[in-house]
Structures are given as C-alpha cells and as structure tokens.
Amino acid sequence: MWTVLWFRPATMSTLLLLLLLSNLCRLGQSMSREEKLKLRNQVVEMFDHAYSNYMDHAYPADELMPLTCRGRVRGLEPSRGDVDDALGKFSLTLIDTLDTLVLLNKTTEFEEAVRRVLTDVRLDNDIVVSVFETNIRVLGGLLGGHSMAVMLKDAGHHMQWYQDELLHMAKDVGLRLLPAFNTSSGLPYPRVNLKHGIRGPESRTGTETDTCTACAGTIILEFAALSRFTGDPVFEVHARRALDFLWEKRQRNSNLVGTTINIHSGEWVRRDSGVGAGIDSYYEYLLKAYILLGDDLFLQRFNIHYASIMKYISQPPLLLDVHIHKPLLPARTWMDSLLAFFPGLQVLKGDIRPAIETHEMLYQVTKKHNFLPEAFTTDFRVHWAQHPLRPEFAESTYFLYKATKDPYYLEVGRTVLDNLNRFARVPCGFAAMKDVRTGSHEDRMDSFFLAEMFKYLFLLFAEEEDLTFNVEDYIFTTEAHLLPLSLSTAPHAPSPPTNTTVQAPSLPHLSAYVKSLWSEEELDDSNFDWTCPNTRLLFPDPAFPRNLRDPIRSAVDKSCPRPAIHREPGMGRPPLRAQDFMANNPDHLELLRRMGVSLIHLKDGRVQLVQHATQAVSAVAAEDGMRFMQEMMELSSQQQKEQLPPRAVQIVSHPFFGRVVLTSGPAQFGTDLSKSITGVRGFVTVAEPYSGCAELSNAAFVQGRIALLQRGQCMFAEKARHIMKAGAIGGIVIDDNEGSSSDTAPLFQMAGDGRNTDDVTLPLLFLFYKEGNILLEALKEYREVEVLLSDKARDRASIFKGKPLPGILLESRRDVQEEEEDCSTDQTSPVPAATLDQSHVRTVELDESAPHNEEVTPEEDVGPAIKRNPEPEEEPEVDKDSSRKSVEAMMADWREDLEAFQQMEDEL
C-alpha cells in the first residue's frame, strides 16, 4: 500500500494531490491463447459492424450518423463548427479505412474498396477543408492504401491489376494542399479550398492568421512519403520548412512551444504548452520522422523538446500544461484526452517507466467514467464530458504490451472492448458519447474510429501468424496509417545544415523498440538519446511494471475494499491529526515514520508525503497512517477555494514613493483587500519570534504596524492570530525557501488551518524569498519603510491623495505632461493587476498621464531596487532618445511576460 500526498508546508494548500490507496485488487497473471483469439475475433466482429453500417447507410458520404442511420453530408446537416472542416465530400471514412481492411485480413473487401475510391471519389470539390485533417486522413489514407496495395501485389495473390492509382490520387491531394503553404513563414494556412486554393474570393479562405502547432507540425510523414513515392521533392521541402520554422520559434529558455502561432509573424498566440490538443502530434512527428526518414536532425530536436517536457510538464502520473515563458507556472488544472497517445510515444523513445505510470492513471480514469472524458481535472473529475470514441488510449495500450508483453495490458484492452460494446454500440454502428456521466450518445462516428481503434485493438490480441505482413516494417502515422520504412532509402530532399553534428544510427526496422523480452541488467536512460532501444534490456525484473502500477491503481476509483484492521484497546484514534501536523516538528516526523509515512522536501517548496504500509511499525500503525493521509486529503479539499488573483505590496516611503511593487500571494482568510478601496498602509516591523508561532515578545513595536514573519513551523492562521493579538494592522509572510521567486513559481495563496478563521480580521500576504528579501534589505538600509497592502498597485495620486507630493514626483509629473500633452486618464484608476507579475521587483512609473487600460511602462528594471540613490532629485540628465531606445529594448521581453500573465489570469 502506497499513499502519496503533495502539499505546501504550513498551509496544506495543495497543488497536486493523489491519494494512492491500495494494491489489493489484482488482475489475472496471464491470458490463454484461446482467450486472445476470442478477443481478436471480437475486434473483427465489431469492425464489421461499424464498417458495414457505414457502407450500407452512409457511403458515399464522409461519415456515418449511427443514431439516425444515415450519412453526414456537409451542408445538409447543421454545422458543428471546426469539426466539419474534416469533411470534404470525398468519402472520408472509406479512404481512412483502407489499410485497416488489409491489417484485419480483409483483402477482398480492400480490393473492392480501392475500386470504389477510384471510381466514386472526387477531389476537386468547391469546399473549404482543414489542411491538417485532410493531410492525416485523406492523404495519409491514400498513401497507406497504396502501401498495402503494393505489398499485396508483390506477394502475388491480390491487386495484380493495381498501377499506382491511389498514389496518383494522393499526389492530386498533395497538390491541392500546397497552396496553403504560400506564407512568408512556411507555416500552412489552417484551411484550403480543394478547388480554388487560398487566393481569391471564390476560395472563401486565406484570411486566417493563426494555426495550431500540431496543425503545422504534423505534415512531414505524409508529405515526405509522397515525395519519396513519386520522386517529386516539393512536398517534403515544404513540410521541412514548416518544421524548421516551428523549431526556430520555440521558447529558447524552456525549449517548449506554444499551442497556437501566427502563421505570418511567428508570434505565439497561445503560450500554454503541453502534450495534448494543439501540440500533441508535433512531438510525435519529430520522433517518427527520424524513424521513417533516418534524419538525425529530427531526433536531436525531439530529444531537446522531450527533456523539457519531462522537466516541466511531466508530473507522473500527470501531464500538466505550463506557460512557455514561465514553465513553472501551471496553465490549467485539467488534462485533455488527446494526451493519451503520449505513453505510446514514450515507449518508442524508450522511457517506459513514466509511460506505465501515466497509462495507469488514464486507465483508472477510464474505469471510473467508462471512457476518457475529453478533459478531466487533476483530481480526475469530468471537465468536458464528451468522448468521440478516440483511439489514443488503445494506441498506448498496444505499444506498452508490445514493449513489455505484460498480460495486464491485454486485460486493459478487454476493458476497452467491453465498454465500447456496452455503452457505445448501437444498431447502426458505434455512437460517440455526448456525456460519459450519463451515457447519452451523440450522432457521430468519426472516421478515425475505423482507421485507428480497430487496428490497435486487433494488433493487441493478434499473434504473429495472424498477420499477413510484418507490421514492424512500417511506421504508424498519427492516424495509424502504415508507411513503409523502406522510404528511408528513397531519393529525398536534402536536409538543411545544422550547427550540431551528432552521430546517430538510422532505424531500418521497428523491431529495435518493440521486442518484448526482459534482460538481467538495466541501462541508463542516457543510452536511449540516439537510439530506439530494444526493450529486452530495460528491466531486470518482469514484475517491474506491476510495481509501478500498484501505487496508482486505486488513485481514481477507490473501489477496492480495504481489509478491516482490528485496533488494540485504547487505540481508537490516530496518534497525529492532519490539522495538527507541522512539517518542522521532530515529534511529528517521528510519528509519521512509525506510521510508514516519509516526508520529502521538493525544490519548488512543496512537501511530498509518501506512505508505504509495509514500512510501518505495525498493522495498527499502518492503519493510523492511512487515516492520517485521508485526513490530509479531506483537509486540503476543504481548503481549496476559488483561485484568488495576486496582491500587491507597494513600498511608498522615501526613496521609493510607490515605484517598487512586489507581487504577493493572498490568504484565504482575513481581510479581503479586493473589497478595500484604500488598502492597508503602515510601517513594517520584523516580528519576534520571526516565525510568529508564539506570542510576540516585541508586541509594543508591532502594534499599529505591519508585521514581517517567516514561513514555517506553524499554520498561517496561527501566525495571523499572534500578530493580531500584538496589535498589528497586517502581516507579510516571507518564504523560507531560498531562491524562490514569483518569476518562476506559481501564484501561492495561504490556506487556513482547518478550523474557523473568522476571528482573523487583518490582511495577510505572502512574498516569495526574493521579493521578501527586497523588503528586508530596504528595512535594513532605511530603518523606517512604509508599505501599502492592496489588491492592485496604486498610482501616486492615489497613494498621496490629500498629501503634498514629494518634489521628485512633482518634477516627474511635469516632465511627462510636457512630453504627452494629449494623454489623459482618471487619476485614481488602479494599475492593471497584470503589472504585478513582471519580476521580483519592478520600478514602475505609475504615471497619471498614461492611459490605465494600456500597459504601464517600467522606468527601469532596478534589480536590487533599494540601492537606488536616496536623493533622486540629483540624478544626471540622460539623452532622451537613447533612454527611450533602452526602454523599448527592455519592453520587448517584458510585454511577452505580461501577455503570458494576462492569459494565465484569464484562465484562472
């Protein structure tokens, strides 16, 4: 039994909370050959049900509407928005299913389907389609069909009449997509008219400015394959150019890419970064382009991205979006279902451990809701309830089974099959889930369901002799279309030069990473940077994957019963209650140790609690530990409230006069500064003891002032009560985690202690270490430092309202009025809250003449602001032009941070 809990000490304010309860439920150890055969045949029967209903009720329409048993024809059905951009009146489902027919040994049906495509499908329709969807589904489907047709023809049994007709159609599609790449950046427009291209009013497209990263970065496999099949390099050249541009536009510090980019300027429109929707297949195609084409450059780029993903986005078993400029800031508190492909990609990379962990988390979510919701929260509740029968989870299940041969994944596949039949199967096919919570259906069966889902499930249960060809001679595209690895030796466009030369082997066969046996030694992950590993060398113990899964198994669905543990007399309650726990109390740590709970301090200031029941001193102590962890979870759940915006600590005394604004975190109790017009203003004093965890010995000095406290040793609410008893009018808690800063750490808000905190009536704010140190240094140098605690930084007119402005401020106002006579604004308007997160300190000219609905230009980034000349009236004159240029240069990076912060605020 292993329980993991993440929290911040002294607050229990949880960013990530997983209660991983037990490993008491286990699946069977193996699956018989007969059972696998039964499940394989069940997959074929389900495919037949879906495919035959499409052909009987929908063909030649693009997709089947399984609830009304008719085809979906674009323009005849109510618009579904962007989803309909995949439909081009080109019998989408049939083209997308071609190579599935061959994989499932339906060669006769395949031959008939190819003839239908050649006879019935038109590609010159006057219709606007998605470049991305048409590439992966139509071009990819035709290329996969061509690959299968050539393979069957060479085998001498089928398709002897075939003369590359599907390839000719594929080139026609490629040529119709090419106009979309006519941009200065090389990134394609998101849509194109199949008949009229991009330009001209008849195209009804070409005005878009943005596209998603995956939309522009998921072209290379299909376009390179088309170039190498046909000998025309133009397609591969355009796909490489788009990838090169995305690589150049990555955020250089984090090496992450955003979700949406401007196709003309290359500016990031959405700066959130993850491995799910909007980015997913960009990373997939970098690795697979290396596998298919043998170009080291693609693997080099993938490895750099992957290292950043594992550093910032991966929090096993979760994968959480972050901001590319501030990758330690979470961008959202939910995950989307498209990230379910990522464990499969990690298998190809050779990083099996996190693949097992994330896949297990996804499996538990699947068991809880029957399907993966389109999006779900970090505590595994439904965020978006739809499920359009996506195949990504089945894909990762197949790759993990291929890499480990662990029969556990066969049981996972059985669950997928059972849920499809129980909840999605309808008389005319399989219907998408409108709401996984209620089991209601949506009248859609996307083409990818036939293209991908049944491929991966069939391969999961099939034996080698069930396949008519060696699947390891092919690579799967993101739509699961099969492209032969022999293309790596075909003529192709030359790669652009790179400054980094890395010797890496090409990959002639996929068997290098899908072998399934175990070895007696484990290799370091660094060995996998430039190879696709043979997984027989990965783990010394066949039970290793199970040992990774067991702690996660009951994290989502706590359905496994816990055995009753009979407590000894007099032991009716745990020796330590969660609400009393202090991370710095040695007695408490010893009690945790006896209960099998260990405590780990993390770099970001959080504390991780891990319980391993076998390490408890007794069964009773283990049960106490379980109760303690459950109490911790309940306490944290009670304390989690709506995310509050940042607050401001503004130094208003000489020589700062309101210029220095420190970003601070709010408390979930005490005075709500957002409801205060004036804020709380006072001089600061260091509390004694500095921790604030006992009655203050310097109460006389604290009375009427704002107390400075150090984080740790007791709950925040206890600190607030002690300084309030001493007569303080407010409090500022300074982080004890050296080096922490609002620059890199997520917004931190202080929670209560699990009790009623209505008695706390003063404001309490939190400063990270760097910001707090600025305040302490100012106090050390100037002795009397006055600050304003407020919800937003105030302009100087508001701060000194009713008081004469200091001379330097009057001079500043006069200068600005002379330079910007036409500017006017409400002098009492607060600065936008977004200005509070620019750095650990900013010297900001909160100028009355600057429009307050625009960005406030910082006078300078002062670094150690308290070192400024205490007599600013004597500052030397500077050349206005050079000063303006330096400000403009500094503002370029600052605006990017501001926009990222504003986007984060919008999403909170």
mmCIF file of N, CA and C in Angstrom, residues 23 65 152 330 332 385 589 615 674 757 816:
data_model
loop_
_atom_site.group_PDB
_atom_site.id
_atom_site.type_symbol
_atom_site.label_atom_id
_atom_site.label_comp_id
_atom_site.label_asym_id
_atom_site.label_seq_id
_atom_site.Cartn_x
_atom_site.Cartn_y
_atom_site.Cartn_z
ATOM 1 N N ASN A 23 -3.135 -1.776 -3.238
ATOM 2 C CA ASN A 23 -2.851 -2.681 -4.350
ATOM 3 C C ASN A 23 -3.502 -4.030 -4.070
ATOM 4 N N MET A 65 -23.778 8.654 -39.466
ATOM 5 C CA MET A 65 -24.514 9.145 -38.302
ATOM 6 C C MET A 65 -25.258 7.939 -37.725
ATOM 7 N N LEU A 152 0.523 -6.229 -51.296
ATOM 8 C CA LEU A 152 -0.288 -7.371 -51.750
ATOM 9 C C LEU A 152 0.060 -7.765 -53.178
ATOM 10 N N PRO A 330 1.714 26.661 -13.781
ATOM 11 C CA PRO A 330 0.721 25.814 -14.455
ATOM 12 C C PRO A 330 -0.240 26.668 -15.262
ATOM 13 N N ARG A 332 -3.142 25.317 -16.562
ATOM 14 C CA ARG A 332 -4.506 24.843 -16.333
ATOM 15 C C ARG A 332 -4.476 23.742 -15.290
ATOM 16 N N ALA A 385 -17.333 16.526 -20.836
ATOM 17 C CA ALA A 385 -17.911 15.189 -20.663
ATOM 18 C C ALA A 385 -17.976 14.366 -21.941
ATOM 19 N N LEU A 589 7.391 14.223 12.883
ATOM 20 C CA LEU A 589 8.093 13.436 11.876
ATOM 21 C C LEU A 589 8.339 12.010 12.368
ATOM 22 N N GLN A 615 6.288 -0.349 5.652
ATOM 23 C CA GLN A 615 7.345 0.263 6.449
ATOM 24 C C GLN A 615 6.840 0.737 7.808
ATOM 25 N N SER A 674 -9.450 42.999 -1.968
ATOM 26 C CA SER A 674 -10.164 43.378 -3.186
ATOM 27 C C SER A 674 -11.416 44.188 -2.864
ATOM 28 N N THR A 757 -11.762 30.465 10.742
ATOM 29 C CA THR A 757 -10.788 31.565 10.766
ATOM 30 C C THR A 757 -11.476 32.932 10.723
ATOM 31 N N VAL A 816 6.402 64.556 -17.775
ATOM 32 C CA VAL A 816 5.532 63.716 -18.582
ATOM 33 C C VAL A 816 4.433 64.536 -19.237
#
